[in-house]
Structure formats: structure tokens, C-alpha cells
N, CA, C and O atoms as a MOPAC input file, in Angstrom:
PM7 MOZYME 1SCF
protein

 N     51.90100 1   -70.86100 1     6.15100 1
 C     51.53600 1   -70.79100 1     7.57700 1
 C     50.00400 1   -70.57900 1     7.80400 1
 O     49.39300 1   -71.08200 1     8.74600 1
 N     49.45500 1   -69.79700 1     6.86000 1
 C     47.99100 1   -69.55700 1     6.98600 1
 C     47.23300 1   -70.86200 1     6.84100 1
 O     46.25600 1   -71.09300 1     7.55500 1
 N     47.66800 1   -71.71900 1     5.92600 1
 C     47.01900 1   -72.97900 1     5.71800 1
 C     47.02100 1   -73.87400 1     7.00500 1
 O     46.00300 1   -74.42400 1     7.42400 1
 N     48.21700 1   -73.97000 1     7.57800 1
 C     48.36100 1   -74.72300 1     8.73400 1
 C     47.63100 1   -74.15800 1     9.90700 1
 O     47.09300 1   -74.93100 1    10.70100 1
 N     47.57100 1   -72.85300 1    10.07500 1
 C     46.87400 1   -72.15600 1    11.15900 1
 C     45.35700 1   -72.45800 1    10.98200 1
 O     44.68200 1   -72.83400 1    11.94000 1
 N     44.84200 1   -72.28700 1     9.75700 1
 C     43.44500 1   -72.52600 1     9.47200 1
 C     43.06200 1   -74.01800 1     9.74300 1
 O     42.00600 1   -74.28300 1    10.31700 1
 N     43.89200 1   -74.95100 1     9.34300 1
 C     43.57300 1   -76.31600 1     9.53300 1
 C     43.51400 1   -76.60200 1    11.03700 1
 O     42.64200 1   -77.35800 1    11.46500 1
 N     44.35700 1   -76.06100 1    11.81300 1
 C     44.45300 1   -76.36900 1    13.31800 1
 C     43.30800 1   -75.71300 1    14.05000 1
 O     42.66000 1   -76.34900 1    14.88200 1
 N     43.04400 1   -74.44600 1    13.75500 1
 C     42.15100 1   -73.64600 1    14.53900 1
 C     40.71500 1   -73.58500 1    13.97200 1
 O     39.76200 1   -73.79600 1    14.72200 1
 N     40.55600 1   -73.32700 1    12.78800 1
 C     39.23200 1   -73.02100 1    12.18900 1
 C     38.50400 1   -74.22900 1    11.63500 1
 O     37.36100 1   -74.49000 1    12.00900 1
 N     39.16400 1   -74.98100 1    10.73000 1
 C     38.46800 1   -75.84500 1     9.89600 1
 C     37.89300 1   -77.06800 1    10.54000 1
 O     36.97900 1   -77.67500 1     9.98200 1
 N     38.40500 1   -77.47500 1    11.73500 1
 C     37.85600 1   -78.60400 1    12.41100 1
 C     36.35800 1   -78.36600 1    12.76400 1
 O     35.55100 1   -79.29600 1    12.77300 1
 N     36.02800 1   -77.10900 1    13.04600 1
 C     34.67500 1   -76.75400 1    13.40000 1
 C     33.75600 1   -76.45900 1    12.24500 1
 O     32.53600 1   -76.51800 1    12.39600 1
 N     34.32800 1   -76.13200 1    11.06200 1
 C     33.58300 1   -75.71500 1     9.93600 1
 C     33.58500 1   -76.66200 1     8.73900 1
 O     33.19000 1   -76.30400 1     7.62900 1
 N     34.03300 1   -77.84800 1     9.00100 1
 C     34.14300 1   -78.84200 1     7.91000 1
 C     32.77700 1   -79.04100 1     7.19300 1
 O     31.74800 1   -79.23500 1     7.84100 1
 N     32.80000 1   -78.98600 1     5.83500 1
 C     31.65200 1   -79.17300 1     4.98600 1
 C     30.66200 1   -78.04400 1     5.05800 1
 O     29.48600 1   -78.22400 1     4.74000 1
 N     31.12900 1   -76.85400 1     5.48200 1
 C     30.24600 1   -75.75100 1     5.55900 1
 C     30.75600 1   -74.63300 1     4.57200 1
 O     31.90300 1   -74.67700 1     4.12800 1
 N     29.88500 1   -73.64700 1     4.24700 1
 C     30.34300 1   -72.53100 1     3.43100 1
 C     31.46900 1   -71.74900 1     3.98500 1
 O     32.16800 1   -71.06800 1     3.23500 1
 N     31.69300 1   -71.81100 1     5.31800 1
 C     32.88400 1   -71.09600 1     5.96400 1
 C     34.10800 1   -71.77700 1     5.49000 1
 O     35.06500 1   -71.08300 1     5.14400 1
 N     34.17200 1   -73.03800 1     5.44100 1
 C     35.38700 1   -73.77400 1     4.93100 1
 C     35.62900 1   -73.42500 1     3.51100 1
 O     36.77200 1   -73.16600 1     3.13200 1
 N     34.59700 1   -73.40300 1     2.69100 1
 C     34.75300 1   -73.10800 1     1.29900 1
 C     35.29400 1   -71.66500 1     1.13400 1
 O     36.17000 1   -71.43000 1     0.30200 1
 N     34.80700 1   -70.76500 1     1.87700 1
 C     35.24600 1   -69.39400 1     1.78300 1
 C     36.75800 1   -69.37200 1     2.26600 1
 O     37.54500 1   -68.62300 1     1.68900 1
 N     37.14600 1   -70.11300 1     3.22900 1
 C     38.57300 1   -70.13600 1     3.65600 1
 C     39.47200 1   -70.58500 1     2.52200 1
 O     40.50400 1   -69.96200 1     2.27600 1
 N     39.10000 1   -71.66700 1     1.81400 1
 C     39.87100 1   -72.12800 1     0.69600 1
 C     39.90300 1   -71.14400 1    -0.41600 1
 O     40.91500 1   -71.00600 1    -1.10400 1
 N     38.77800 1   -70.43000 1    -0.61400 1
 C     38.76100 1   -69.41300 1    -1.65500 1
 C     39.74800 1   -68.26900 1    -1.32000 1
 O     40.44200 1   -67.74100 1    -2.18800 1
 N     39.77200 1   -67.93200 1    -0.08700 1
 C     40.74000 1   -66.87200 1     0.38400 1
 C     42.17700 1   -67.29300 1     0.16000 1
 O     43.04400 1   -66.45200 1    -0.07800 1
 N     42.42500 1   -68.53400 1     0.23100 1
 C     43.79000 1   -69.12200 1     0.00400 1
 C     44.14600 1   -69.14500 1    -1.49400 1
 O     45.30000 1   -69.33600 1    -1.87600 1
 N     43.08400 1   -68.93700 1    -2.34800 1
 C     43.40200 1   -68.88400 1    -3.79300 1
 C     42.70200 1   -69.95600 1    -4.59200 1
 O     42.71700 1   -69.88900 1    -5.82100 1
 N     42.08400 1   -70.95000 1    -3.95500 1
 C     41.43400 1   -72.02600 1    -4.72200 1
 C     40.16200 1   -71.42600 1    -5.43300 1
 O     39.49400 1   -70.53700 1    -4.90500 1
 N     39.88700 1   -71.93700 1    -6.59500 1
 C     38.70400 1   -71.51400 1    -7.39100 1
 C     37.55800 1   -72.44000 1    -7.05300 1
 O     37.32600 1   -73.41400 1    -7.77000 1
 N     36.83700 1   -72.16500 1    -5.98300 1
 C     35.78400 1   -73.00900 1    -5.53900 1
 C     34.45000 1   -72.31200 1    -5.52800 1
 O     34.33000 1   -71.22400 1    -4.96400 1
 N     33.41900 1   -72.92000 1    -6.14900 1
 C     32.07900 1   -72.26100 1    -6.15800 1
 C     31.47600 1   -72.31200 1    -4.69400 1
 O     31.67100 1   -73.29200 1    -3.97600 1
 N     30.79000 1   -71.29600 1    -4.31000 1
 C     30.23200 1   -71.29300 1    -2.94200 1
 C     29.11200 1   -72.33900 1    -2.88100 1
 O     28.74300 1   -72.69900 1    -1.76300 1
 N     28.55500 1   -72.84300 1    -3.93500 1
 C     27.58700 1   -73.90200 1    -3.81600 1
 C     28.15600 1   -75.29900 1    -3.78400 1
 O     27.42000 1   -76.28100 1    -3.68300 1
 N     29.57400 1   -75.39100 1    -3.87700 1
 C     30.24700 1   -76.70700 1    -3.72100 1
 C     30.35200 1   -77.03000 1    -2.24800 1
 O     30.37700 1   -76.14700 1    -1.39000 1
 N     30.41100 1   -78.26600 1    -1.99300 1
 C     30.66800 1   -78.79500 1    -0.59600 1
 C     32.06200 1   -79.40900 1    -0.54400 1
 O     32.34900 1   -80.39800 1    -1.21900 1
 N     32.92800 1   -78.79700 1     0.27800 1
 C     34.28500 1   -79.30000 1     0.38100 1
 C     34.46600 1   -79.71000 1     1.83800 1
 O     34.44300 1   -78.87700 1     2.74500 1
 N     34.64100 1   -80.96800 1     2.03200 1
 C     34.80700 1   -81.55500 1     3.38200 1
 C     36.23300 1   -81.23300 1     3.89800 1
 O     36.38400 1   -80.52400 1     4.89300 1
 N     37.25300 1   -81.74300 1     3.23200 1
 C     38.63600 1   -81.50200 1     3.55800 1
 C     39.47100 1   -81.99500 1     2.41000 1
 O     38.94800 1   -82.66200 1     1.51700 1
 N     40.74200 1   -81.69400 1     2.39800 1
 C     41.62800 1   -82.21500 1     1.36200 1
 C     43.05000 1   -82.42600 1     1.93900 1
 O     43.38600 1   -81.94300 1     3.02000 1
 N     43.83500 1   -83.14200 1     1.19100 1
 C     45.21500 1   -83.30100 1     1.61700 1
 C     46.07000 1   -83.11800 1     0.30600 1
 O     45.77800 1   -83.67800 1    -0.75100 1
 N     47.11100 1   -82.31500 1     0.46300 1
 C     48.03200 1   -82.12800 1    -0.61800 1
 C     47.89800 1   -80.90900 1    -1.41600 1
 O     48.72200 1   -80.68900 1    -2.30300 1
 N     46.85400 1   -80.02500 1    -1.16700 1
 C     46.64500 1   -78.85300 1    -1.92800 1
 C     47.46000 1   -77.64600 1    -1.38000 1
 O     47.60500 1   -76.62400 1    -2.05000 1
 N     47.97000 1   -77.79700 1    -0.17600 1
 C     48.65000 1   -76.75500 1     0.52900 1
 C     49.68300 1   -76.07800 1    -0.23800 1
 O     49.90000 1   -74.89600 1     0.02800 1
 N     50.36300 1   -76.66600 1    -1.16600 1
 C     51.44000 1   -76.13600 1    -1.96800 1
 C     50.90300 1   -75.07300 1    -2.88100 1
 O     51.54800 1   -74.03700 1    -3.04600 1
 N     49.73700 1   -75.27900 1    -3.49200 1
 C     49.26100 1   -74.31200 1    -4.58600 1
 C     47.73200 1   -74.42700 1    -4.70000 1
 O     47.22900 1   -74.98400 1    -5.67600 1
 N     47.00500 1   -73.91500 1    -3.73000 1
 C     45.54100 1   -73.99600 1    -3.80900 1
 C     44.96200 1   -73.33000 1    -5.05100 1
 O     43.85000 1   -73.65000 1    -5.46900 1
 N     45.69500 1   -72.42700 1    -5.62600 1
 C     45.15300 1   -71.65200 1    -6.83700 1
 C     45.09800 1   -72.64600 1    -8.05400 1
 O     44.53300 1   -72.25300 1    -9.07400 1
 N     45.59800 1   -73.79800 1    -8.02100 1
 C     45.54200 1   -74.82300 1    -9.07900 1
 C     44.32900 1   -75.71500 1    -8.97300 1
 O     44.09500 1   -76.53000 1    -9.86500 1
 N     43.56700 1   -75.59500 1    -7.93900 1
 C     42.35200 1   -76.41000 1    -7.73200 1
 C     41.07200 1   -75.65200 1    -8.09400 1
 O     40.82600 1   -74.56900 1    -7.56200 1
 N     40.27400 1   -76.19800 1    -8.97300 1
 C     38.96600 1   -75.69300 1    -9.32900 1
 C     37.91500 1   -76.64600 1    -8.97400 1
 O     37.97000 1   -77.80100 1    -9.39600 1
 N     36.91600 1   -76.22100 1    -8.19200 1
 C     35.72500 1   -77.01400 1    -7.90000 1
 C     34.54200 1   -76.18200 1    -8.31600 1
 O     34.32200 1   -75.08500 1    -7.80300 1
 N     33.77300 1   -76.72000 1    -9.26100 1
 C     32.64200 1   -75.93600 1    -9.84500 1
 C     31.35800 1   -76.15900 1    -8.99700 1
 O     31.39500 1   -76.93400 1    -8.04100 1
 N     30.24400 1   -75.50400 1    -9.32600 1
 C     29.05400 1   -75.46900 1    -8.49900 1
 C     28.48900 1   -76.83500 1    -8.31900 1
 O     28.63100 1   -77.69600 1    -9.18800 1
 N     27.85900 1   -77.04400 1    -7.22000 1
 C     27.16000 1   -78.27700 1    -6.80200 1
 C     28.09900 1   -79.47800 1    -6.85900 1
 O     27.60100 1   -80.59500 1    -6.99800 1
 N     29.40600 1   -79.33400 1    -6.76300 1
 C     30.30800 1   -80.45000 1    -6.70300 1
 C     30.54200 1   -80.83100 1    -5.18500 1
 O     30.32100 1   -80.02800 1    -4.27800 1
 N     30.97600 1   -82.03300 1    -4.99100 1
 C     31.29100 1   -82.50300 1    -3.57200 1
 C     32.66200 1   -83.12700 1    -3.55400 1
 O     33.01800 1   -83.97500 1    -4.37200 1
 N     33.44100 1   -82.64100 1    -2.53800 1
 C     34.74200 1   -83.23100 1    -2.30500 1
 C     34.68900 1   -83.84800 1    -0.94200 1
 O     34.59800 1   -83.13300 1     0.05500 1
 N     34.74400 1   -85.20000 1    -0.86500 1
 C     34.57100 1   -85.90800 1     0.38100 1
 C     35.73400 1   -85.72400 1     1.34700 1
 O     36.60600 1   -84.87000 1     1.18500 1
 N     35.68700 1   -86.57100 1     2.34900 1
 C     36.62000 1   -86.42300 1     3.52200 1
 C     38.03700 1   -86.96700 1     3.09400 1
 O     38.20100 1   -88.11800 1     2.68900 1
 N     39.03000 1   -86.04900 1     3.21900 1
 C     40.40400 1   -86.34700 1     3.08100 1
 C     40.88200 1   -87.05100 1     1.83600 1
 O     41.59400 1   -88.05300 1     1.90000 1
 N     40.45600 1   -86.47900 1     0.63300 1
 C     41.02500 1   -87.02300 1    -0.63400 1
 C     42.43800 1   -86.53500 1    -0.71100 1
 O     42.78000 1   -85.52700 1    -0.09300 1
 N     43.27500 1   -87.22900 1    -1.45700 1
 C     44.65900 1   -86.74800 1    -1.70200 1
 C     44.60300 1   -86.14500 1    -3.05600 1
 O     44.48700 1   -86.85400 1    -4.05500 1
 N     44.68700 1   -84.77800 1    -3.11500 1
 C     44.67500 1   -84.12300 1    -4.39000 1
 C     46.11000 1   -83.67100 1    -4.67600 1
 O     46.62000 1   -82.74100 1    -4.05200 1
 N     46.72100 1   -84.32300 1    -5.59500 1
 C     48.11100 1   -84.07100 1    -5.95900 1
 C     48.22600 1   -83.01200 1    -7.07400 1
 O     47.66200 1   -83.24700 1    -8.14300 1
 N     48.87300 1   -81.93500 1    -6.91700 1
 C     48.98200 1   -80.78900 1    -7.84500 1
 C     50.36200 1   -80.76900 1    -8.48400 1
 O     50.62400 1   -79.89700 1    -9.31200 1
 N     51.21600 1   -81.64900 1    -8.15200 1
 C     52.61100 1   -81.59500 1    -8.75600 1
 C     53.22500 1   -83.00100 1    -8.80800 1
 O     52.92200 1   -83.87800 1    -7.99900 1
 N     54.11400 1   -83.16700 1    -9.81700 1
 C     54.89700 1   -84.39000 1    -9.90700 1
 C     56.35000 1   -83.96000 1    -9.77700 1
 O     56.70300 1   -82.81900 1   -10.07500 1
 N     57.16200 1   -84.86300 1    -9.34000 1
 C     58.61500 1   -84.59200 1    -9.15300 1
 C     59.35900 1   -85.58200 1   -10.08500 1
 O     59.10600 1   -86.78700 1   -10.06900 1
 N     60.26700 1   -85.03500 1   -10.87800 1
 C     61.11700 1   -85.87800 1   -11.80500 1
 C     62.54500 1   -85.73400 1   -11.21300 1
 O     63.15000 1   -84.66300 1   -11.25600 1
 N     63.04800 1   -86.84700 1   -10.66700 1
 C     64.39600 1   -86.92300 1   -10.17100 1
 C     65.34300 1   -86.89600 1   -11.34900 1
 O     66.40000 1   -86.26700 1   -11.30400 1
 N     64.93500 1   -87.60900 1   -12.44000 1
 C     65.84300 1   -87.68400 1   -13.56600 1
 C     66.11500 1   -86.28300 1   -14.22900 1
 O     67.22900 1   -85.97700 1   -14.65400 1
 N     65.06100 1   -85.48600 1   -14.28400 1
 C     65.22000 1   -84.15500 1   -14.88500 1
 C     65.38700 1   -83.00800 1   -13.81600 1
 O     65.56900 1   -81.83300 1   -14.13500 1
 N     65.31200 1   -83.44700 1   -12.55700 1
 C     65.47400 1   -82.51700 1   -11.50600 1
 C     64.47900 1   -81.30700 1   -11.57600 1
 O     64.87300 1   -80.14100 1   -11.56300 1
 N     63.21200 1   -81.65700 1   -11.65000 1
 C     62.25800 1   -80.56600 1   -11.80500 1
 C     60.93000 1   -80.99900 1   -11.09700 1
 O     60.63500 1   -82.18600 1   -10.95900 1
 N     60.19500 1   -80.02800 1   -10.68500 1
 C     58.88600 1   -80.18900 1   -10.07800 1
 C     57.91800 1   -79.54600 1   -11.09200 1
 O     58.09500 1   -78.40000 1   -11.50700 1
 N     56.86600 1   -80.34200 1   -11.48300 1
 C     55.87400 1   -79.81100 1   -12.49200 1
 C     54.55500 1   -79.70300 1   -11.82900 1
 O     53.99900 1   -80.69000 1   -11.34900 1
 N     54.03900 1   -78.48800 1   -11.79800 1
 C     52.68500 1   -78.17800 1   -11.19100 1
 C     51.61800 1   -78.29900 1   -12.31000 1
 O     51.81200 1   -77.84000 1   -13.43500 1
 N     50.48400 1   -78.93800 1   -11.94400 1
 C     49.41200 1   -79.06800 1   -12.93900 1
 C     48.07200 1   -78.94800 1   -12.19100 1
 O     47.92800 1   -79.46700 1   -11.08400 1
 N     47.08200 1   -78.25200 1   -12.81300 1
 C     45.88400 1   -78.05900 1   -12.09400 1
 C     44.97000 1   -79.28200 1   -11.98800 1
 O     45.09100 1   -80.22800 1   -12.76600 1
 N     44.05900 1   -79.25000 1   -11.02200 1
 C     43.01200 1   -80.31500 1   -10.88800 1
 C     41.71600 1   -79.65300 1   -10.94300 1
 O     41.50600 1   -78.66700 1   -10.23500 1
 N     40.77400 1   -80.15100 1   -11.78200 1
 C     39.49000 1   -79.55800 1   -11.98400 1
 C     38.37500 1   -80.58300 1   -11.68200 1
 O     38.36000 1   -81.68900 1   -12.22100 1
 N     37.45400 1   -80.17600 1   -10.81100 1
 C     36.29100 1   -80.96800 1   -10.51500 1
 C     35.12700 1   -80.13600 1   -11.11500 1
 O     34.83300 1   -79.02400 1   -10.67600 1
 N     34.50800 1   -80.71500 1   -12.10500 1
 C     33.48100 1   -79.98300 1   -12.92400 1
 C     32.13400 1   -80.02000 1   -12.10700 1
 O     32.02200 1   -80.66000 1   -11.06200 1
 N     31.14000 1   -79.29100 1   -12.66500 1
 C     29.84300 1   -79.14300 1   -12.08600 1
 C     29.24700 1   -80.56600 1   -11.75600 1
 O     29.25900 1   -81.49000 1   -12.57000 1
 N     28.72800 1   -80.65200 1   -10.49500 1
 C     28.13800 1   -81.79300 1    -9.93900 1
 C     29.06000 1   -83.06200 1    -9.89100 1
 O     28.60100 1   -84.20400 1    -9.86400 1
 N     30.30200 1   -82.78800 1    -9.88200 1
 C     31.32400 1   -83.86300 1    -9.74700 1
 C     31.33900 1   -84.34600 1    -8.31400 1
 O     31.04100 1   -83.58100 1    -7.39600 1
 N     31.68500 1   -85.61600 1    -8.10900 1
 C     31.71900 1   -86.24200 1    -6.79100 1
 C     33.08400 1   -86.89000 1    -6.56700 1
 O     33.48700 1   -87.83100 1    -7.25000 1
 N     33.80100 1   -86.30600 1    -5.52500 1
 C     35.09800 1   -86.97200 1    -5.20900 1
 C     34.89500 1   -87.66100 1    -3.83500 1
 O     34.68500 1   -86.98100 1    -2.83100 1
 N     34.95400 1   -88.92500 1    -3.79700 1
 C     34.73000 1   -89.72500 1    -2.60800 1
 C     35.77900 1   -89.56200 1    -1.55100 1
 O     36.83300 1   -88.97500 1    -1.79400 1
 N     35.49700 1   -90.08300 1    -0.36900 1
 C     36.53600 1   -90.01100 1     0.64500 1
 C     37.73900 1   -90.83100 1     0.40400 1
 O     37.61900 1   -91.92700 1    -0.14100 1
 N     38.90600 1   -90.37200 1     0.77600 1
 C     40.20800 1   -90.96400 1     0.74900 1
 C     40.59100 1   -91.47600 1    -0.64600 1
 O     41.25400 1   -92.50500 1    -0.77500 1
 N     40.16800 1   -90.75300 1    -1.68200 1
 C     40.58000 1   -91.10200 1    -3.06500 1
 C     41.85300 1   -90.32900 1    -3.46700 1
 O     42.33000 1   -89.46100 1    -2.73600 1
 N     42.35600 1   -90.65500 1    -4.59100 1
 C     43.57400 1   -89.90800 1    -5.11400 1
 C     43.21300 1   -89.35800 1    -6.47300 1
 O     42.73900 1   -90.05300 1    -7.37200 1
 N     43.48300 1   -87.97000 1    -6.57400 1
 C     43.31600 1   -87.26000 1    -7.86500 1
 C     44.74900 1   -86.87500 1    -8.29700 1
 O     45.43200 1   -86.14100 1    -7.58300 1
 N     45.18900 1   -87.36100 1    -9.44200 1
 C     46.52700 1   -87.12900 1    -9.87500 1
 C     46.62100 1   -85.72800 1   -10.46900 1
 O     45.59600 1   -85.10800 1   -10.75100 1
 N     47.90500 1   -85.19600 1   -10.67200 1
 C     48.00400 1   -83.90700 1   -11.23300 1
 C     47.43700 1   -83.80000 1   -12.68300 1
 O     47.60700 1   -84.72500 1   -13.47600 1
 N     46.77700 1   -82.69000 1   -13.01700 1
 C     46.30800 1   -82.52700 1   -14.37700 1
 C     44.95000 1   -83.15900 1   -14.73900 1
 O     44.49300 1   -83.06600 1   -15.87800 1
 N     44.31800 1   -83.80200 1   -13.74200 1
 C     43.08300 1   -84.52300 1   -14.09700 1
 C     41.89900 1   -83.50000 1   -14.10800 1
 O     41.91200 1   -82.44800 1   -13.46900 1
 N     40.89700 1   -83.91800 1   -14.88800 1
 C     39.66100 1   -83.17500 1   -15.01500 1
 C     38.52200 1   -84.16000 1   -14.80100 1
 O     38.29900 1   -85.04300 1   -15.62900 1
 N     37.78100 1   -84.01100 1   -13.66600 1
 C     36.62400 1   -84.84600 1   -13.38300 1
 C     35.48200 1   -84.10500 1   -14.15400 1
 O     35.13200 1   -82.96100 1   -13.86300 1
 N     34.92700 1   -84.85100 1   -15.16500 1
 C     33.93200 1   -84.26000 1   -16.02300 1
 C     32.64600 1   -84.03800 1   -15.29100 1
 O     32.46100 1   -84.53000 1   -14.17800 1
 N     31.73500 1   -83.28500 1   -15.91700 1
 C     30.41500 1   -82.90800 1   -15.39600 1
 C     29.60800 1   -84.15800 1   -14.93100 1
 O     29.46200 1   -85.10800 1   -15.70000 1
 N     29.12100 1   -84.16000 1   -13.76600 1
 C     28.33400 1   -85.22100 1   -13.15600 1
 C     28.99800 1   -86.54700 1   -13.09900 1
 O     28.32400 1   -87.57700 1   -13.12200 1
 N     30.30500 1   -86.56300 1   -13.02600 1
 C     31.09000 1   -87.79500 1   -12.90500 1
 C     31.48500 1   -88.00900 1   -11.39100 1
 O     31.32300 1   -87.11200 1   -10.56400 1
 N     31.96900 1   -89.14300 1   -11.09900 1
 C     32.29500 1   -89.48000 1    -9.74200 1
 C     33.51600 1   -90.32200 1    -9.63900 1
 O     33.79100 1   -91.15300 1   -10.50500 1
 N     34.27600 1   -90.10800 1    -8.54800 1
 C     35.38300 1   -91.01900 1    -8.11000 1
 C     34.93500 1   -91.60500 1    -6.84200 1
 O     34.66300 1   -90.86000 1    -5.90100 1
 N     34.83700 1   -92.88000 1    -6.74100 1
 C     34.36300 1   -93.55500 1    -5.60100 1
 C     35.35800 1   -93.48800 1    -4.40000 1
 O     36.51300 1   -93.10100 1    -4.57900 1
 N     34.92500 1   -93.84700 1    -3.24400 1
 C     35.78600 1   -93.88200 1    -2.03700 1
 C     36.99000 1   -94.75400 1    -2.38500 1
 O     36.90900 1   -95.81500 1    -3.00500 1
 N     38.13100 1   -94.19400 1    -1.91900 1
 C     39.45300 1   -94.80800 1    -2.16100 1
 C     39.80100 1   -95.12600 1    -3.61000 1
 O     40.67900 1   -95.94400 1    -3.88700 1
 N     39.05500 1   -94.42600 1    -4.58500 1
 C     39.42100 1   -94.62200 1    -5.99500 1
 C     40.61200 1   -93.77800 1    -6.38400 1
 O     41.07900 1   -92.94500 1    -5.60700 1
 N     41.10500 1   -93.99700 1    -7.59800 1
 C     42.20800 1   -93.29100 1    -8.20800 1
 C     41.79400 1   -92.76100 1    -9.56500 1
 O     41.25000 1   -93.48500 1   -10.39900 1
 N     42.05600 1   -91.51100 1    -9.76300 1
 C     41.81700 1   -90.87800 1   -11.11000 1
 C     43.14900 1   -90.30900 1   -11.56600 1
 O     43.73800 1   -89.43000 1   -10.93500 1
 N     43.61000 1   -90.86500 1   -12.72400 1
 C     44.80800 1   -90.35000 1   -13.28300 1
 C     44.59100 1   -90.04500 1   -14.77200 1
 O     43.59400 1   -90.50900 1   -15.32700 1
 N     45.45400 1   -89.30400 1   -15.43600 1
 C     45.28500 1   -88.91400 1   -16.80400 1
 C     45.62600 1   -90.08700 1   -17.73200 1
 O     45.15800 1   -90.06300 1   -18.87000 1
 N     46.37100 1   -91.07100 1   -17.36200 1
 C     46.83300 1   -92.06100 1   -18.25000 1
 C     45.80800 1   -93.12600 1   -18.48100 1
 O     46.05500 1   -94.06800 1   -19.23400 1

């Protein structure tokens, strides 16, 4: 509920500011205060699995997936996502569960980053 409340009331006014980064940190995400986080989609289930290091940028509305669902085995598997120092995540891209964006790497707008 805190995530939904913050998204509705607070974050629209503080997008891409240290206030928004602090809000995500309070929810459990490991985000450097020097990182710029515009917004994200999909992290609400487990923000503590997201790491964004210093001087990294997360663009507008990327889909950051932290879990996979296996209907065959009837299980949900949570895996962390890590954006390393000076990493760039473009707007509207997709980061799959378990990916690590290496130092000074980028995912372009609407790009897809998977482990396979």
C-alpha cells in the first residue's frame, strides 16, 4: 500500500529528484543517492532486490522484472536486478530477472536485457 500511495501522491511531483530516490530507498531498494531514478514499473513486489549504484540513470518507465513464474513447477522465483556504476537504463526498456548491467553499460530506449 505504501508503494501505491507514494506513486499516487508524492512521486509525480518528485520524479528524477533525490526525493524520489530516498522514497525508493525507504521501501528497501539499494539505490545510491547520486543515482537518478525517473520511475519504474514492476519493482513493487520486492524493491529490496533492486540495486542501482552511484551515477547510474534509470529512465522513464522501464519494466524491471524481479520474478519469473513457472506454471509447470508451480513456483515463483525472485531474482535481483543490478544496475552498476554509471549504468544507463533507457526509457520503456525491459530488464529481465537476474540481470546485471555492467559498469558504464547502457540499455537503449525500448531495449531488452536478459541473461540468456
